[in-house]
Amino acid sequence: MTEKREDGNRTPAACTRCDAVIYDLDGTLLNTLDDLTDSVNHILKTRGYEPRGSADVRAALGNGARVLLRSMIPEEMEEEKFEQMLKEYSAWYDGHCRIKTRPYPGIEELTSALHRMGVRQAIVSNKGDTAVRELASLYFEDVLEAAVGERPGIRRKPEPDSVLEAMRQMRAAPERTLYVGDSEVDFKTARAAHLPVALVTWGYRDREKLKMLGADFLADSAEQLLGWICRQ
């Protein structure tokens, strides 16, 4: 990831709506669904459960690994056994999080363009911090100034902790920071952090459901999102 500027005073082009953009990761920047589905099914198989389809996994994403895994188990499970299963899942996914995962169309161009304009960028996610940092480094190392995943001391979204931490690292002012996500969790997170929010329709929630939330902007493509940020 890019080095933070000591003076904290990078000045974006005057046309931009913001000086900093904070993105959700899964469903917003990266299509991680296949790797998540494969990891879920790997763990289910080790416990003798039937595999789940990608549509089931897609619908359960957004609230972190614990919520995802619980929703995939078809029966009650003792807490100790579940914690062991969650630990194994997290370890497996950390080692297999970059096999089928790819940026969505236009995302690399979007983040590169904003970087050239001087707009600071960060990722926040309910995904484990290890996987977040690995994926951020792999795909966005040259354009990001912060990447914050689930870890001790940082409450999961929709609590604003990860967003506030990313803003602290970037020295970003809330009145000039935009949040970008793909779900109701992201909408609530942005509102909890008192930030404007753009929601993207190519991720893990249907457009009509996103439209009902009342985001500041609804983007159908990365090019459209870039144009809105640049007031085009």
CSV table of C-alpha atoms in Angstrom, one decimal:
chain,number,residue,atom,x,y,z
A,1,MET,CA,0.0,0.0,0.0
A,2,THR,CA,1.1,3.5,-0.6
A,3,GLU,CA,2.9,5.4,2.1
A,4,LYS,CA,0.9,7.9,4.1
A,5,ARG,CA,2.0,11.5,3.5
A,6,GLU,CA,3.6,13.1,6.5
A,7,ASP,CA,1.8,16.4,6.0
A,8,GLY,CA,-1.6,14.9,5.5
A,9,ASN,CA,-2.4,17.5,2.9
A,10,ARG,CA,-2.7,15.9,-0.5
A,11,THR,CA,-5.1,18.0,-2.5
A,12,PRO,CA,-7.4,16.2,-5.0
A,13,ALA,CA,-8.6,17.8,-8.2
A,14,ALA,CA,-11.1,20.5,-7.5
A,15,CYS,CA,-13.8,18.6,-9.5
A,16,THR,CA,-14.0,15.7,-7.1
A,17,ARG,CA,-16.7,15.4,-4.5
A,18,CYS,CA,-14.3,14.0,-1.8
A,19,ASP,CA,-10.7,13.9,-0.7
A,20,ALA,CA,-11.0,10.3,0.4
A,21,VAL,CA,-13.0,7.1,-0.5
A,22,ILE,CA,-13.5,4.2,1.8
A,23,TYR,CA,-14.6,1.0,0.1
A,24,ASP,CA,-16.2,-2.2,1.2
A,25,LEU,CA,-14.3,-5.2,-0.2
A,26,ASP,CA,-16.5,-8.2,-1.0
A,27,GLY,CA,-19.1,-7.4,-3.6
A,28,THR,CA,-17.8,-3.9,-4.1
A,29,LEU,CA,-14.2,-4.1,-5.3
A,30,LEU,CA,-13.7,-7.8,-5.6
A,31,ASN,CA,-15.9,-10.7,-6.6
A,32,THR,CA,-15.0,-13.1,-3.8
A,33,LEU,CA,-18.1,-15.3,-4.1
A,34,ASP,CA,-16.5,-18.4,-5.6
A,35,ASP,CA,-13.7,-18.6,-3.1
A,36,LEU,CA,-16.0,-18.0,-0.2
A,37,THR,CA,-18.4,-20.7,-1.4
A,38,ASP,CA,-15.6,-23.2,-2.0
A,39,SER,CA,-14.3,-22.5,1.5
A,40,VAL,CA,-17.7,-22.9,3.1
A,41,ASN,CA,-18.3,-26.1,1.3
A,42,HIS,CA,-14.9,-27.4,2.3
A,43,ILE,CA,-15.7,-27.0,5.9
A,44,LEU,CA,-19.2,-28.3,5.6
A,45,LYS,CA,-17.8,-31.4,3.9
A,46,THR,CA,-15.4,-32.1,6.8
A,47,ARG,CA,-18.4,-32.2,9.1
A,48,GLY,CA,-20.6,-34.4,6.9
A,49,TYR,CA,-23.0,-31.6,5.7
A,50,GLU,CA,-24.3,-31.1,2.2
A,51,PRO,CA,-22.7,-28.3,0.2
A,52,ARG,CA,-24.5,-25.0,-0.3
A,53,GLY,CA,-25.0,-23.1,-3.5
A,54,SER,CA,-23.4,-19.8,-4.3
A,55,ALA,CA,-26.8,-18.1,-4.1
A,56,ASP,CA,-27.1,-19.2,-0.5
A,57,VAL,CA,-23.6,-17.9,0.4
A,58,ARG,CA,-24.3,-14.6,-1.5
A,59,ALA,CA,-27.4,-13.9,0.5
A,60,ALA,CA,-25.6,-14.5,3.8
A,61,LEU,CA,-22.6,-12.2,3.1
A,62,GLY,CA,-21.9,-8.9,4.7
A,63,ASN,CA,-21.8,-9.6,8.4
A,64,GLY,CA,-18.5,-11.5,8.7
A,65,ALA,CA,-17.4,-15.1,8.8
A,66,ARG,CA,-19.2,-16.0,12.1
A,67,VAL,CA,-22.7,-15.0,10.7
A,68,LEU,CA,-21.9,-16.6,7.4
A,69,LEU,CA,-20.9,-19.9,8.8
A,70,ARG,CA,-23.8,-20.1,11.3
A,71,SER,CA,-26.3,-19.5,8.5
A,72,MET,CA,-24.8,-22.4,6.5
A,73,ILE,CA,-25.2,-25.0,9.2
A,74,PRO,CA,-28.6,-26.8,9.0
A,75,GLU,CA,-28.8,-27.6,12.8
A,76,GLU,CA,-27.9,-26.3,16.2
A,77,MET,CA,-24.3,-26.8,17.3
A,78,GLU,CA,-22.6,-26.6,20.6
A,79,GLU,CA,-20.7,-23.4,20.9
A,80,GLU,CA,-17.3,-25.1,21.5
A,81,LYS,CA,-17.7,-27.2,18.3
A,82,PHE,CA,-18.8,-24.1,16.3
A,83,GLU,CA,-15.8,-22.1,17.5
A,84,GLN,CA,-13.5,-24.9,16.3
A,85,MET,CA,-15.3,-25.0,13.0
A,86,LEU,CA,-15.1,-21.3,12.6
A,87,LYS,CA,-11.4,-21.4,13.4
A,88,GLU,CA,-10.8,-24.0,10.7
A,89,TYR,CA,-12.9,-22.1,8.2
A,90,SER,CA,-11.0,-18.9,8.8
A,91,ALA,CA,-7.7,-20.6,8.4
A,92,TRP,CA,-8.8,-22.4,5.2
A,93,TYR,CA,-10.1,-19.3,3.7
A,94,ASP,CA,-7.0,-17.2,4.5
A,95,GLY,CA,-5.0,-19.8,2.6
A,96,HIS,CA,-7.5,-20.0,-0.4
A,97,CYS,CA,-8.8,-16.4,-0.7
A,98,ARG,CA,-7.1,-15.6,-4.0
A,99,ILE,CA,-7.8,-18.6,-6.2
A,100,LYS,CA,-10.9,-17.4,-8.1
A,101,THR,CA,-11.3,-13.9,-6.7
A,102,ARG,CA,-11.0,-11.1,-9.2
A,103,PRO,CA,-11.7,-7.3,-9.3
A,104,TYR,CA,-15.0,-6.4,-10.9
A,105,PRO,CA,-14.8,-4.8,-14.4
A,106,GLY,CA,-13.5,-1.2,-14.3
A,107,ILE,CA,-12.4,-1.3,-10.6
A,108,GLU,CA,-8.7,-1.2,-11.3
A,109,GLU,CA,-9.2,1.7,-13.6
A,110,LEU,CA,-11.5,3.5,-11.1
A,111,THR,CA,-9.0,3.2,-8.2
A,112,SER,CA,-6.0,4.1,-10.4
A,113,ALA,CA,-7.8,7.2,-11.7
A,114,LEU,CA,-8.7,8.5,-8.3
A,115,HIS,CA,-5.2,7.9,-7.1
A,116,ARG,CA,-3.8,10.0,-9.9
A,117,MET,CA,-6.2,12.7,-8.9
A,118,GLY,CA,-4.9,12.7,-5.3
A,119,VAL,CA,-7.9,11.1,-3.7
A,120,ARG,CA,-7.0,8.9,-0.8
A,121,GLN,CA,-8.4,5.4,-0.7
A,122,ALA,CA,-8.9,2.7,1.8
A,123,ILE,CA,-10.7,-0.7,2.3
A,124,VAL,CA,-12.8,-1.7,5.3
A,125,SER,CA,-14.3,-5.2,5.6
A,126,ASN,CA,-16.0,-7.7,8.0
A,127,LYS,CA,-13.6,-10.3,6.5
A,128,GLY,CA,-10.7,-11.4,8.7
A,129,ASP,CA,-7.9,-8.9,8.8
A,130,THR,CA,-5.3,-11.4,7.4
A,131,ALA,CA,-7.3,-12.0,4.2
A,132,VAL,CA,-8.2,-8.3,3.8
A,133,ARG,CA,-4.6,-7.2,3.9
A,134,GLU,CA,-3.5,-10.0,1.5
A,135,LEU,CA,-6.1,-9.1,-1.0
A,136,ALA,CA,-5.5,-5.4,-0.6
A,137,SER,CA,-1.8,-5.9,-1.2
A,138,LEU,CA,-2.4,-8.2,-4.2
A,139,TYR,CA,-4.8,-6.1,-6.1
A,140,PHE,CA,-4.5,-2.5,-4.8
A,141,GLU,CA,-1.1,-2.1,-3.2
A,142,ASP,CA,-0.2,1.0,-5.2
A,143,VAL,CA,-3.4,3.0,-4.6
A,144,LEU,CA,-4.5,2.2,-1.0
A,145,GLU,CA,-3.4,4.0,2.2
A,146,ALA,CA,-5.3,1.8,4.6
A,147,ALA,CA,-6.9,-1.7,4.8
A,148,VAL,CA,-8.9,-2.7,7.9
A,149,GLY,CA,-10.5,-6.1,8.5
A,150,GLU,CA,-12.1,-7.8,11.5
A,151,ARG,CA,-9.7,-8.0,14.4
A,152,PRO,CA,-9.7,-7.5,18.2
A,153,GLY,CA,-10.7,-4.0,19.2
A,154,ILE,CA,-12.5,-3.3,15.9
A,155,ARG,CA,-16.2,-4.0,16.0
A,156,ARG,CA,-17.7,-5.4,12.8
A,157,LYS,CA,-19.8,-3.3,10.5
A,158,PRO,CA,-22.4,-1.7,10.8
A,159,GLU,CA,-20.5,-0.4,13.8
A,160,PRO,CA,-18.3,2.5,12.4
A,161,ASP,CA,-15.0,1.3,14.0
A,162,SER,CA,-13.3,0.1,10.9
A,163,VAL,CA,-14.3,3.3,9.0
A,164,LEU,CA,-13.1,5.5,11.7
A,165,GLU,CA,-9.8,3.6,11.9
A,166,ALA,CA,-9.3,3.9,8.1
A,167,MET,CA,-10.0,7.7,8.3
A,168,ARG,CA,-7.5,8.0,11.2
A,169,GLN,CA,-4.8,6.3,9.1
A,170,MET,CA,-5.5,8.5,6.1
A,171,ARG,CA,-6.0,11.6,8.1
A,172,ALA,CA,-9.3,12.1,6.3
A,173,ALA,CA,-11.9,14.6,7.2
A,174,PRO,CA,-15.4,13.2,7.5
A,175,GLU,CA,-17.0,16.0,5.6
A,176,ARG,CA,-14.8,15.1,2.6
A,177,THR,CA,-14.9,11.3,2.8
A,178,LEU,CA,-17.2,9.0,0.8
A,179,TYR,CA,-18.1,5.5,1.7
A,180,VAL,CA,-18.8,2.9,-1.1
A,181,GLY,CA,-20.4,-0.4,-0.6
A,182,ASP,CA,-22.9,-3.0,-1.9
A,183,SER,CA,-25.3,-3.9,0.9
A,184,GLU,CA,-27.6,-2.7,3.6
A,185,VAL,CA,-24.7,-3.3,6.1
A,186,ASP,CA,-22.6,-0.8,4.2
A,187,PHE,CA,-25.5,1.7,4.1
A,188,LYS,CA,-25.9,1.4,7.9
A,189,THR,CA,-22.1,1.6,8.4
A,190,ALA,CA,-21.8,4.9,6.4
A,191,ARG,CA,-24.7,6.4,8.3
A,192,ALA,CA,-23.2,5.3,11.7
A,193,ALA,CA,-20.0,7.1,10.6
A,194,HIS,CA,-21.9,10.1,9.4
A,195,LEU,CA,-20.6,9.8,5.8
A,196,PRO,CA,-22.3,10.1,2.4
A,197,VAL,CA,-22.7,6.7,0.8
A,198,ALA,CA,-22.7,5.3,-2.8
A,199,LEU,CA,-24.0,1.8,-3.3
A,200,VAL,CA,-23.0,-0.4,-6.3
A,201,THR,CA,-25.4,-2.8,-8.0
A,202,TRP,CA,-22.9,-5.3,-9.3
A,203,GLY,CA,-22.3,-6.9,-5.9
A,204,TYR,CA,-24.2,-9.2,-3.5
A,205,ARG,CA,-27.5,-7.4,-3.2
A,206,ASP,CA,-30.2,-6.9,-5.8
A,207,ARG,CA,-30.6,-3.4,-7.3
A,208,GLU,CA,-34.2,-2.9,-6.2
A,209,LYS,CA,-33.3,-3.7,-2.5
A,210,LEU,CA,-30.5,-1.2,-2.7
A,211,LYS,CA,-32.6,1.5,-4.3
A,212,MET,CA,-35.0,1.3,-1.3
A,213,LEU,CA,-32.3,2.3,1.1
A,214,GLY,CA,-31.9,5.8,-0.1
A,215,ALA,CA,-28.2,6.1,-0.7
A,216,ASP,CA,-26.7,9.3,-2.0
A,217,PHE,CA,-25.9,7.5,-5.3
A,218,LEU,CA,-26.6,4.2,-6.9
A,219,ALA,CA,-23.9,3.1,-9.4
A,220,ASP,CA,-24.4,0.5,-12.1
A,221,SER,CA,-20.8,0.5,-13.2
A,222,ALA,CA,-17.3,1.6,-12.0
A,223,GLU,CA,-17.2,4.1,-14.8
A,224,GLN,CA,-20.5,5.6,-13.6
A,225,LEU,CA,-19.2,5.8,-10.1
A,226,LEU,CA,-16.1,7.6,-11.2
A,227,GLY,CA,-18.1,10.1,-13.2
A,228,TRP,CA,-20.3,10.9,-10.2
A,229,ILE,CA,-17.3,11.3,-7.9
A,230,CYS,CA,-15.8,13.6,-10.5
A,231,ARG,CA,-19.1,15.5,-10.8
A,232,GLN,CA,-19.5,14.5,-14.4
